[in-house]
GROMACS .gro file of N, CA and C in nm:
model
  291
    1MET      N    1  -2.850   0.724  -1.341
    1MET     CA    2  -2.740   0.647  -1.391
    1MET      C    3  -2.651   0.604  -1.274
    2ALA      N    4  -2.609   0.479  -1.275
    2ALA     CA    5  -2.522   0.426  -1.170
    2ALA      C    6  -2.384   0.493  -1.176
    3VAL      N    7  -2.322   0.503  -1.058
    3VAL     CA    8  -2.189   0.563  -1.049
    3VAL      C    9  -2.096   0.473  -0.968
    4ILE      N   10  -1.968   0.481  -1.001
    4ILE     CA   11  -1.863   0.416  -0.925
    4ILE      C   12  -1.796   0.524  -0.842
    5VAL      N   13  -1.773   0.495  -0.716
    5VAL     CA   14  -1.701   0.588  -0.629
    5VAL      C   15  -1.585   0.513  -0.566
    6SER      N   16  -1.470   0.578  -0.567
    6SER     CA   17  -1.351   0.516  -0.512
    6SER      C   18  -1.281   0.614  -0.418
    7PHE      N   19  -1.257   0.570  -0.296
    7PHE     CA   20  -1.187   0.650  -0.195
    7PHE      C   21  -1.052   0.589  -0.167
    8THR      N   22  -0.949   0.672  -0.161
    8THR     CA   23  -0.818   0.629  -0.118
    8THR      C   24  -0.784   0.706   0.010
    9PHE      N   25  -0.746   0.632   0.114
    9PHE     CA   26  -0.712   0.692   0.241
    9PHE      C   27  -0.562   0.672   0.266
   10PRO      N   28  -0.479   0.768   0.221
   10PRO     CA   29  -0.334   0.753   0.237
   10PRO      C   30  -0.295   0.740   0.385
   11GLY      N   31  -0.209   0.645   0.413
   11GLY     CA   32  -0.158   0.627   0.548
   11GLY      C   33  -0.256   0.564   0.646
   12ALA      N   34  -0.377   0.536   0.601
   12ALA     CA   35  -0.478   0.477   0.688
   12ALA      C   36  -0.476   0.326   0.675
   13GLY      N   37  -0.536   0.261   0.773
   13GLY     CA   38  -0.543   0.116   0.770
   13GLY      C   39  -0.684   0.068   0.796
   14GLN      N   40  -0.696  -0.059   0.820
   14GLN     CA   41  -0.825  -0.120   0.845
   14GLN      C   42  -0.893  -0.062   0.968
   15GLU      N   43  -0.815  -0.011   1.062
   15GLU     CA   44  -0.873   0.046   1.183
   15GLU      C   45  -0.966   0.163   1.150
   16LEU      N   46  -0.923   0.250   1.058
   16LEU     CA   47  -1.008   0.362   1.017
   16LEU      C   48  -1.135   0.309   0.953
   17TYR      N   49  -1.121   0.217   0.861
   17TYR     CA   50  -1.237   0.159   0.793
   17TYR      C   51  -1.335   0.099   0.894
   18ASP      N   52  -1.283   0.020   0.986
   18ASP     CA   53  -1.369  -0.045   1.086
   18ASP      C   54  -1.440   0.058   1.174
   19GLU      N   55  -1.372   0.167   1.207
   19GLU     CA   56  -1.434   0.271   1.290
   19GLU      C   57  -1.544   0.344   1.212
   20VAL      N   58  -1.520   0.373   1.085
   20VAL     CA   59  -1.623   0.438   1.003
   20VAL      C   60  -1.746   0.347   0.993
   21ILE      N   61  -1.724   0.219   0.965
   21ILE     CA   62  -1.835   0.125   0.955
   21ILE      C   63  -1.911   0.117   1.087
   22ALA      N   64  -1.839   0.110   1.197
   22ALA     CA   65  -1.905   0.104   1.329
   22ALA      C   66  -1.993   0.226   1.352
   23ARG      N   67  -1.943   0.342   1.315
   23ARG     CA   68  -2.022   0.465   1.336
   23ARG      C   69  -2.140   0.474   1.239
   24VAL      N   70  -2.118   0.438   1.114
   24VAL     CA   71  -2.226   0.445   1.015
   24VAL      C   72  -2.340   0.349   1.051
   25THR      N   73  -2.305   0.232   1.103
   25THR     CA   74  -2.407   0.131   1.133
   25THR      C   75  -2.452   0.133   1.278
   26GLY      N   76  -2.405   0.229   1.356
   26GLY     CA   77  -2.443   0.233   1.496
   26GLY      C   78  -2.389   0.113   1.574
   27GLY      N   79  -2.276   0.060   1.529
   27GLY     CA   80  -2.213  -0.053   1.597
   27GLY      C   81  -2.270  -0.189   1.559
   28LYS      N   82  -2.364  -0.193   1.466
   28LYS     CA   83  -2.427  -0.320   1.427
   28LYS      C   84  -2.343  -0.403   1.332
   29GLY      N   85  -2.245  -0.341   1.266
   29GLY     CA   86  -2.165  -0.411   1.167
   29GLY      C   87  -2.225  -0.400   1.028
   30PHE      N   88  -2.149  -0.445   0.931
   30PHE     CA   89  -2.188  -0.433   0.791
   30PHE      C   90  -2.184  -0.570   0.727
   31ARG      N   91  -2.299  -0.637   0.724
   31ARG     CA   92  -2.311  -0.771   0.666
   31ARG      C   93  -2.399  -0.771   0.541
   32ARG      N   94  -2.482  -0.667   0.528
   32ARG     CA   95  -2.569  -0.652   0.412
   32ARG      C   96  -2.589  -0.504   0.386
   33PHE      N   97  -2.626  -0.468   0.267
   33PHE     CA   98  -2.634  -0.328   0.229
   33PHE      C   99  -2.733  -0.250   0.316
   34ALA      N  100  -2.839  -0.312   0.359
   34ALA     CA  101  -2.938  -0.243   0.442
   34ALA      C  102  -2.879  -0.195   0.574
   35ASP      N  103  -2.768  -0.254   0.618
   35ASP     CA  104  -2.704  -0.212   0.743
   35ASP      C  105  -2.656  -0.067   0.738
   36LEU      N  106  -2.634  -0.014   0.619
   36LEU     CA  107  -2.586   0.123   0.606
   36LEU      C  108  -2.694   0.226   0.627
   37GLY      N  109  -2.819   0.188   0.612
   37GLY     CA  110  -2.929   0.280   0.637
   37GLY      C  111  -2.965   0.370   0.520
   38ASN      N  112  -2.889   0.365   0.413
   38ASN     CA  113  -2.920   0.445   0.294
   38ASN      C  114  -2.932   0.350   0.175
   39PRO      N  115  -3.047   0.352   0.108
   39PRO     CA  116  -3.064   0.261  -0.006
   39PRO      C  117  -2.982   0.305  -0.126
   40GLY      N  118  -2.956   0.210  -0.215
   40GLY     CA  119  -2.893   0.242  -0.341
   40GLY      C  120  -2.754   0.184  -0.362
   41LEU      N  121  -2.695   0.124  -0.259
   41LEU     CA  122  -2.563   0.063  -0.275
   41LEU      C  123  -2.578  -0.069  -0.349
   42LEU      N  124  -2.498  -0.087  -0.456
   42LEU     CA  125  -2.504  -0.208  -0.537
   42LEU      C  126  -2.385  -0.300  -0.514
   43SER      N  127  -2.269  -0.243  -0.482
   43SER     CA  128  -2.151  -0.325  -0.450
   43SER      C  129  -2.056  -0.245  -0.363
   44HIS      N  130  -1.976  -0.317  -0.286
   44HIS     CA  131  -1.881  -0.256  -0.194
   44HIS      C  132  -1.760  -0.347  -0.180
   45ALA      N  133  -1.642  -0.289  -0.193
   45ALA     CA  134  -1.517  -0.363  -0.171
   45ALA      C  135  -1.420  -0.270  -0.101
   46ALA      N  136  -1.345  -0.325  -0.006
   46ALA     CA  137  -1.248  -0.244   0.069
   46ALA      C  138  -1.128  -0.329   0.104
   47GLY      N  139  -1.011  -0.266   0.102
   47GLY     CA  140  -0.892  -0.339   0.139
   47GLY      C  141  -0.769  -0.252   0.142
   48PRO      N  142  -0.661  -0.309   0.196
   48PRO     CA  143  -0.536  -0.233   0.208
   48PRO      C  144  -0.464  -0.220   0.074
   49THR      N  145  -0.391  -0.110   0.061
   49THR     CA  146  -0.304  -0.087  -0.054
   49THR      C  147  -0.167  -0.049   0.000
   50GLU      N  148  -0.071  -0.034  -0.088
   50GLU     CA  149   0.062   0.009  -0.045
   50GLU      C  150   0.058   0.149   0.015
   51GLU      N  151  -0.037   0.232  -0.031
   51GLU     CA  152  -0.047   0.370   0.015
   51GLU      C  153  -0.134   0.387   0.139
   52GLY      N  154  -0.222   0.293   0.166
   52GLY     CA  155  -0.315   0.309   0.279
   52GLY      C  156  -0.431   0.212   0.269
   53PHE      N  157  -0.551   0.266   0.250
   53PHE     CA  158  -0.671   0.182   0.243
   53PHE      C  159  -0.759   0.234   0.131
   54GLN      N  160  -0.825   0.143   0.061
   54GLN     CA  161  -0.908   0.176  -0.056
   54GLN      C  162  -1.049   0.123  -0.035
   55VAL      N  163  -1.148   0.205  -0.070
   55VAL     CA  164  -1.288   0.162  -0.070
   55VAL      C  165  -1.345   0.198  -0.206
   56THR      N  166  -1.407   0.100  -0.272
   56THR     CA  167  -1.469   0.122  -0.402
   56THR      C  168  -1.611   0.067  -0.398
   57GLU      N  169  -1.704   0.149  -0.444
   57GLU     CA  170  -1.846   0.110  -0.440
   57GLU      C  171  -1.913   0.143  -0.572
   58VAL      N  172  -2.026   0.078  -0.596
   58VAL     CA  173  -2.115   0.114  -0.706
   58VAL      C  174  -2.248   0.151  -0.642
   59TRP      N  175  -2.298   0.269  -0.679
   59TRP     CA  176  -2.427   0.319  -0.630
   59TRP      C  177  -2.522   0.328  -0.748
   60GLU      N  178  -2.651   0.308  -0.721
   60GLU     CA  179  -2.749   0.310  -0.831
   60GLU      C  180  -2.762   0.448  -0.895
   61SER      N  181  -2.722   0.554  -0.823
   61SER     CA  182  -2.728   0.689  -0.879
   61SER      C  183  -2.639   0.782  -0.797
   62ALA      N  184  -2.606   0.895  -0.858
   62ALA     CA  185  -2.529   0.997  -0.786
   62ALA      C  186  -2.609   1.050  -0.667
   63GLU      N  187  -2.740   1.057  -0.683
   63GLU     CA  188  -2.825   1.106  -0.574
   63GLU      C  189  -2.822   1.012  -0.454
   64ALA      N  190  -2.821   0.881  -0.478
   64ALA     CA  191  -2.812   0.784  -0.368
   64ALA      C  192  -2.678   0.797  -0.296
   65LEU      N  193  -2.571   0.815  -0.373
   65LEU     CA  194  -2.440   0.835  -0.313
   65LEU      C  195  -2.438   0.963  -0.230
   66GLU      N  196  -2.493   1.071  -0.283
   66GLU     CA  197  -2.496   1.199  -0.211
   66GLU      C  198  -2.573   1.187  -0.080
   67ALA      N  199  -2.683   1.113  -0.080
   67ALA     CA  200  -2.760   1.093   0.043
   67ALA      C  201  -2.676   1.019   0.146
   68HIS      N  202  -2.601   0.918   0.102
   68HIS     CA  203  -2.516   0.844   0.194
   68HIS      C  204  -2.399   0.929   0.243
   69ALA      N  205  -2.349   1.016   0.158
   69ALA     CA  206  -2.237   1.103   0.196
   69ALA      C  207  -2.275   1.194   0.314
   70LYS      N  208  -2.401   1.226   0.327
   70LYS     CA  209  -2.445   1.308   0.441
   70LYS      C  210  -2.427   1.234   0.573
   71THR      N  211  -2.423   1.102   0.567
   71THR     CA  212  -2.400   1.020   0.686
   71THR      C  213  -2.252   1.003   0.713
   72PHE      N  214  -2.176   0.958   0.611
   72PHE     CA  215  -2.037   0.925   0.638
   72PHE      C  216  -1.942   1.044   0.628
   73GLY      N  217  -1.980   1.149   0.559
   73GLY     CA  218  -1.894   1.267   0.548
   73GLY      C  219  -1.856   1.327   0.682
   74PRO      N  220  -1.954   1.355   0.768
   74PRO     CA  221  -1.920   1.408   0.901
   74PRO      C  222  -1.837   1.311   0.985
   75ILE      N  223  -1.858   1.183   0.964
   75ILE     CA  224  -1.778   1.083   1.038
   75ILE      C  225  -1.632   1.090   0.994
   76LEU      N  226  -1.610   1.097   0.864
   76LEU     CA  227  -1.472   1.111   0.814
   76LEU      C  228  -1.408   1.238   0.866
   77ALA      N  229  -1.484   1.347   0.869
   77ALA     CA  230  -1.431   1.473   0.920
   77ALA      C  231  -1.393   1.459   1.067
   78ASP      N  232  -1.479   1.395   1.145
   78ASP     CA  233  -1.453   1.376   1.287
   78ASP      C  234  -1.328   1.292   1.310
   79LEU      N  235  -1.299   1.201   1.218
   79LEU     CA  236  -1.183   1.113   1.231
   79LEU      C  237  -1.058   1.171   1.163
   80GLY      N  238  -1.067   1.296   1.118
   80GLY     CA  239  -0.951   1.363   1.061
   80GLY      C  240  -0.927   1.339   0.913
   81HIS      N  241  -1.030   1.296   0.840
   81HIS     CA  242  -1.014   1.266   0.697
   81HIS      C  243  -1.113   1.345   0.611
   82ALA      N  244  -1.142   1.468   0.652
   82ALA     CA  245  -1.234   1.552   0.577
   82ALA      C  246  -1.181   1.588   0.438
   83ASP      N  247  -1.049   1.583   0.422
   83ASP     CA  248  -0.988   1.624   0.296
   83ASP      C  249  -0.987   1.515   0.189
   84VAL      N  250  -1.030   1.395   0.222
   84VAL     CA  251  -1.030   1.285   0.125
   84VAL      C  252  -1.139   1.311   0.020
   85GLN      N  253  -1.096   1.317  -0.105
   85GLN     CA  254  -1.189   1.342  -0.215
   85GLN      C  255  -1.204   1.214  -0.297
   86PRO      N  256  -1.326   1.168  -0.316
   86PRO     CA  257  -1.347   1.046  -0.395
   86PRO      C  258  -1.331   1.072  -0.544
   87THR      N  259  -1.303   0.966  -0.615
   87THR     CA  260  -1.311   0.966  -0.760
   87THR      C  261  -1.446   0.906  -0.795
   88ILE      N  262  -1.524   0.978  -0.874
   88ILE     CA  263  -1.658   0.934  -0.910
   88ILE      C  264  -1.671   0.937  -1.062
   89PHE      N  265  -1.722   0.827  -1.119
   89PHE     CA  266  -1.743   0.824  -1.263
   89PHE      C  267  -1.863   0.735  -1.294
   90PRO      N  268  -1.926   0.757  -1.411
   90PRO     CA  269  -2.045   0.680  -1.447
   90PRO      C  270  -2.011   0.535  -1.480
   91VAL      N  271  -2.106   0.448  -1.452
   91VAL     CA  272  -2.092   0.307  -1.486
   91VAL      C  273  -2.131   0.287  -1.631
   92HIS      N  274  -2.047   0.219  -1.704
   92HIS     CA  275  -2.081   0.180  -1.841
   92HIS      C  276  -2.151   0.044  -1.839
   93ARG      N  277  -2.096  -0.049  -1.760
   93ARG     CA  278  -2.156  -0.183  -1.749
   93ARG      C  279  -2.134  -0.231  -1.607
   94PHE      N  280  -2.237  -0.295  -1.552
   94PHE     CA  281  -2.229  -0.352  -1.418
   94PHE      C  282  -2.286  -0.493  -1.426
   95VAL      N  283  -2.204  -0.593  -1.394
   95VAL     CA  284  -2.243  -0.732  -1.406
   95VAL      C  285  -2.230  -0.797  -1.269
   96VAL      N  286  -2.331  -0.872  -1.229
   96VAL     CA  287  -2.324  -0.950  -1.105
   96VAL      C  288  -2.349  -1.096  -1.137
   97SER      N  289  -2.298  -1.180  -1.050
   97SER     CA  290  -2.318  -1.324  -1.076
   97SER      C  291  -2.447  -1.374  -1.015
   0.00000   0.00000   0.00000
């Protein structure tokens, strides 16, 4: 079952996001889902909020998200954000154009 995951990074900005992406992709950038190296990502959106920075994704399954977390989790810890806990919930409907 597909899942939605949402991360809020209080006090963080685009710099943190850009650094995580650079490390996850080995500096190649993120232009397509395959750049992340872990299959299963269906959508990705990121942007600033009043509190910091928000990333929301849809993954094809909790298992695909967990596999990806093994890559980005240590990166977040290295950057001082190991305590960030995502909100994860099942997808009821997912529509693309």
